[in-house]
């Protein structure tokens, strides 16, 4: 037997749990799992950001049409604006929650980078 190994061939410093898995192996597996969780959280955050940006662009286009008075059915456009704004508000909230899950607790810049326009009234 080599130096530093017991009768079962286990090396000193690793330790073995009741299933025979070395503690270091468990630690590495846990680190890999944690890295995978972090990657998934970041991916989800990016997807939410893209969705929010798309909704805000669409909302901006509807707002531009309303300001230029180039819309056939103004009431329908106002209703669309209100629905998009409500959707964007919800998406921004989801984005904020996911940011918190990723460890970002300061949301001061959200209003600057993802501003919600005021509700449009007739």
PDB file of C-alpha atoms in Angstrom:
ATOM      1  CA  UNK A   1       0.000   0.000   0.000  1.00  0.00           C
ATOM      2  CA  UNK A   2       1.205   3.493  -0.779  1.00  0.00           C
ATOM      3  CA  UNK A   3       2.037   6.050   1.788  1.00  0.00           C
ATOM      4  CA  UNK A   4      -0.999   7.964   3.090  1.00  0.00           C
ATOM      5  CA  UNK A   5      -3.580   5.324   2.128  1.00  0.00           C
ATOM      6  CA  UNK A   6      -5.589   3.103   4.484  1.00  0.00           C
ATOM      7  CA  UNK A   7      -6.506  -0.574   4.004  1.00  0.00           C
ATOM      8  CA  UNK A   8      -9.283   0.347   1.549  1.00  0.00           C
ATOM      9  CA  UNK A   9      -6.981   2.457  -0.602  1.00  0.00           C
ATOM     10  CA  UNK A  10      -8.493   5.745   0.547  1.00  0.00           C
ATOM     11  CA  UNK A  11      -6.104   8.683   0.629  1.00  0.00           C
ATOM     12  CA  UNK A  12      -5.608  10.843   3.683  1.00  0.00           C
ATOM     13  CA  UNK A  13      -7.352  14.192   3.648  1.00  0.00           C
ATOM     14  CA  UNK A  14     -10.166  13.204   1.329  1.00  0.00           C
ATOM     15  CA  UNK A  15     -12.450  11.488   3.818  1.00  0.00           C
ATOM     16  CA  UNK A  16     -15.182   9.132   2.745  1.00  0.00           C
ATOM     17  CA  UNK A  17     -18.869   9.313   3.559  1.00  0.00           C
ATOM     18  CA  UNK A  18     -21.173   6.346   4.222  1.00  0.00           C
ATOM     19  CA  UNK A  19     -21.766   5.805   0.495  1.00  0.00           C
ATOM     20  CA  UNK A  20     -18.047   5.610  -0.181  1.00  0.00           C
ATOM     21  CA  UNK A  21     -17.986   8.897  -2.094  1.00  0.00           C
ATOM     22  CA  UNK A  22     -14.975  11.021  -1.244  1.00  0.00           C
ATOM     23  CA  UNK A  23     -15.823  14.356   0.392  1.00  0.00           C
ATOM     24  CA  UNK A  24     -13.716  16.150  -2.185  1.00  0.00           C
ATOM     25  CA  UNK A  25     -15.706  14.508  -4.981  1.00  0.00           C
ATOM     26  CA  UNK A  26     -18.941  15.677  -3.314  1.00  0.00           C
ATOM     27  CA  UNK A  27     -17.515  19.163  -2.990  1.00  0.00           C
ATOM     28  CA  UNK A  28     -16.575  19.228  -6.680  1.00  0.00           C
ATOM     29  CA  UNK A  29     -20.013  17.933  -7.645  1.00  0.00           C
ATOM     30  CA  UNK A  30     -21.659  20.591  -5.493  1.00  0.00           C
ATOM     31  CA  UNK A  31     -19.516  23.324  -7.053  1.00  0.00           C
ATOM     32  CA  UNK A  32     -20.409  22.093 -10.536  1.00  0.00           C
ATOM     33  CA  UNK A  33     -24.105  22.075  -9.641  1.00  0.00           C
ATOM     34  CA  UNK A  34     -23.854  25.578  -8.179  1.00  0.00           C
ATOM     35  CA  UNK A  35     -22.144  26.795 -11.362  1.00  0.00           C
ATOM     36  CA  UNK A  36     -24.957  25.260 -13.416  1.00  0.00           C
ATOM     37  CA  UNK A  37     -27.576  27.014 -11.253  1.00  0.00           C
ATOM     38  CA  UNK A  38     -25.778  30.345 -11.698  1.00  0.00           C
ATOM     39  CA  UNK A  39     -25.622  29.849 -15.473  1.00  0.00           C
ATOM     40  CA  UNK A  40     -29.355  29.060 -15.594  1.00  0.00           C
ATOM     41  CA  UNK A  41     -30.193  32.142 -13.518  1.00  0.00           C
ATOM     42  CA  UNK A  42     -28.082  34.322 -15.814  1.00  0.00           C
ATOM     43  CA  UNK A  43     -29.691  32.795 -18.906  1.00  0.00           C
ATOM     44  CA  UNK A  44     -33.177  33.412 -17.494  1.00  0.00           C
ATOM     45  CA  UNK A  45     -32.215  36.990 -16.655  1.00  0.00           C
ATOM     46  CA  UNK A  46     -31.074  37.606 -20.232  1.00  0.00           C
ATOM     47  CA  UNK A  47     -34.264  36.099 -21.701  1.00  0.00           C
ATOM     48  CA  UNK A  48     -36.390  38.343 -19.488  1.00  0.00           C
ATOM     49  CA  UNK A  49     -34.326  41.370 -20.487  1.00  0.00           C
ATOM     50  CA  UNK A  50     -34.728  40.639 -24.211  1.00  0.00           C
ATOM     51  CA  UNK A  51     -38.486  40.165 -23.799  1.00  0.00           C
ATOM     52  CA  UNK A  52     -38.779  43.438 -21.847  1.00  0.00           C
ATOM     53  CA  UNK A  53     -36.740  45.334 -24.445  1.00  0.00           C
ATOM     54  CA  UNK A  54     -38.932  43.989 -27.277  1.00  0.00           C
ATOM     55  CA  UNK A  55     -42.127  44.991 -25.470  1.00  0.00           C
ATOM     56  CA  UNK A  56     -40.759  48.472 -24.727  1.00  0.00           C
ATOM     57  CA  UNK A  57     -39.797  48.924 -28.409  1.00  0.00           C
ATOM     58  CA  UNK A  58     -43.281  47.871 -29.494  1.00  0.00           C
ATOM     59  CA  UNK A  59     -44.810  50.206 -26.908  1.00  0.00           C
ATOM     60  CA  UNK A  60     -42.641  53.054 -28.175  1.00  0.00           C
ATOM     61  CA  UNK A  61     -43.805  52.428 -31.752  1.00  0.00           C
ATOM     62  CA  UNK A  62     -47.483  52.504 -30.727  1.00  0.00           C
ATOM     63  CA  UNK A  63     -46.814  55.711 -28.799  1.00  0.00           C
ATOM     64  CA  UNK A  64     -45.106  57.251 -31.848  1.00  0.00           C
ATOM     65  CA  UNK A  65     -48.127  56.386 -34.005  1.00  0.00           C
ATOM     66  CA  UNK A  66     -50.485  57.909 -31.460  1.00  0.00           C
ATOM     67  CA  UNK A  67     -48.451  61.133 -31.309  1.00  0.00           C
ATOM     68  CA  UNK A  68     -48.314  61.451 -35.088  1.00  0.00           C
ATOM     69  CA  UNK A  69     -52.072  60.824 -35.372  1.00  0.00           C
ATOM     70  CA  UNK A  70     -51.379  58.303 -38.147  1.00  0.00           C
ATOM     71  CA  UNK A  71     -53.685  55.626 -36.862  1.00  0.00           C
ATOM     72  CA  UNK A  72     -57.021  54.614 -38.322  1.00  0.00           C
ATOM     73  CA  UNK A  73     -58.549  53.400 -35.089  1.00  0.00           C
ATOM     74  CA  UNK A  74     -57.250  55.596 -32.304  1.00  0.00           C
ATOM     75  CA  UNK A  75     -59.263  53.848 -29.583  1.00  0.00           C
ATOM     76  CA  UNK A  76     -57.817  50.470 -30.549  1.00  0.00           C
ATOM     77  CA  UNK A  77     -54.289  51.928 -30.520  1.00  0.00           C
ATOM     78  CA  UNK A  78     -54.829  53.453 -27.080  1.00  0.00           C
ATOM     79  CA  UNK A  79     -56.120  50.112 -25.805  1.00  0.00           C
ATOM     80  CA  UNK A  80     -53.066  48.424 -27.348  1.00  0.00           C
ATOM     81  CA  UNK A  81     -50.788  50.973 -25.688  1.00  0.00           C
ATOM     82  CA  UNK A  82     -52.400  50.353 -22.306  1.00  0.00           C
ATOM     83  CA  UNK A  83     -52.117  46.566 -22.703  1.00  0.00           C
ATOM     84  CA  UNK A  84     -48.470  46.768 -23.787  1.00  0.00           C
ATOM     85  CA  UNK A  85     -47.648  49.117 -20.924  1.00  0.00           C
ATOM     86  CA  UNK A  86     -49.241  46.735 -18.433  1.00  0.00           C
ATOM     87  CA  UNK A  87     -47.294  43.832 -19.968  1.00  0.00           C
ATOM     88  CA  UNK A  88     -44.031  45.811 -19.860  1.00  0.00           C
ATOM     89  CA  UNK A  89     -44.654  46.730 -16.233  1.00  0.00           C
ATOM     90  CA  UNK A  90     -45.108  43.044 -15.352  1.00  0.00           C
ATOM     91  CA  UNK A  91     -42.046  42.029 -17.379  1.00  0.00           C
ATOM     92  CA  UNK A  92     -39.935  44.667 -15.637  1.00  0.00           C
ATOM     93  CA  UNK A  93     -41.101  43.335 -12.260  1.00  0.00           C
ATOM     94  CA  UNK A  94     -40.152  39.770 -13.325  1.00  0.00           C
ATOM     95  CA  UNK A  95     -36.779  41.078 -14.506  1.00  0.00           C
ATOM     96  CA  UNK A  96     -36.233  42.769 -11.134  1.00  0.00           C
ATOM     97  CA  UNK A  97     -37.109  39.566  -9.248  1.00  0.00           C
ATOM     98  CA  UNK A  98     -34.696  37.554 -11.408  1.00  0.00           C
ATOM     99  CA  UNK A  99     -31.983  40.171 -10.840  1.00  0.00           C
ATOM    100  CA  UNK A 100     -32.463  39.662  -7.108  1.00  0.00           C
ATOM    101  CA  UNK A 101     -32.164  35.889  -7.578  1.00  0.00           C
ATOM    102  CA  UNK A 102     -28.820  36.554  -9.286  1.00  0.00           C
ATOM    103  CA  UNK A 103     -27.670  38.679  -6.355  1.00  0.00           C
ATOM    104  CA  UNK A 104     -28.344  42.170  -7.740  1.00  0.00           C
ATOM    105  CA  UNK A 105     -30.198  44.107  -5.060  1.00  0.00           C
ATOM    106  CA  UNK A 106     -29.825  47.675  -6.317  1.00  0.00           C
ATOM    107  CA  UNK A 107     -32.511  48.451  -8.899  1.00  0.00           C
ATOM    108  CA  UNK A 108     -32.013  52.217  -9.093  1.00  0.00           C
ATOM    109  CA  UNK A 109     -31.021  52.102 -12.777  1.00  0.00           C
ATOM    110  CA  UNK A 110     -34.085  50.164 -13.951  1.00  0.00           C
ATOM    111  CA  UNK A 111     -36.116  53.347 -14.450  1.00  0.00           C
ATOM    112  CA  UNK A 112     -33.276  54.874 -16.442  1.00  0.00           C
ATOM    113  CA  UNK A 113     -32.554  51.871 -18.689  1.00  0.00           C
ATOM    114  CA  UNK A 114     -36.090  50.469 -18.954  1.00  0.00           C
ATOM    115  CA  UNK A 115     -38.426  53.461 -18.566  1.00  0.00           C
ATOM    116  CA  UNK A 116     -42.154  52.935 -18.717  1.00  0.00           C
ATOM    117  CA  UNK A 117     -44.020  55.702 -20.529  1.00  0.00           C
ATOM    118  CA  UNK A 118     -47.058  57.201 -18.835  1.00  0.00           C
ATOM    119  CA  UNK A 119     -50.429  55.663 -19.582  1.00  0.00           C
ATOM    120  CA  UNK A 120     -52.048  57.075 -22.691  1.00  0.00           C
ATOM    121  CA  UNK A 121     -55.491  58.602 -22.328  1.00  0.00           C
ATOM    122  CA  UNK A 122     -57.920  59.869 -24.966  1.00  0.00           C
TER     123      UNK A 122
END
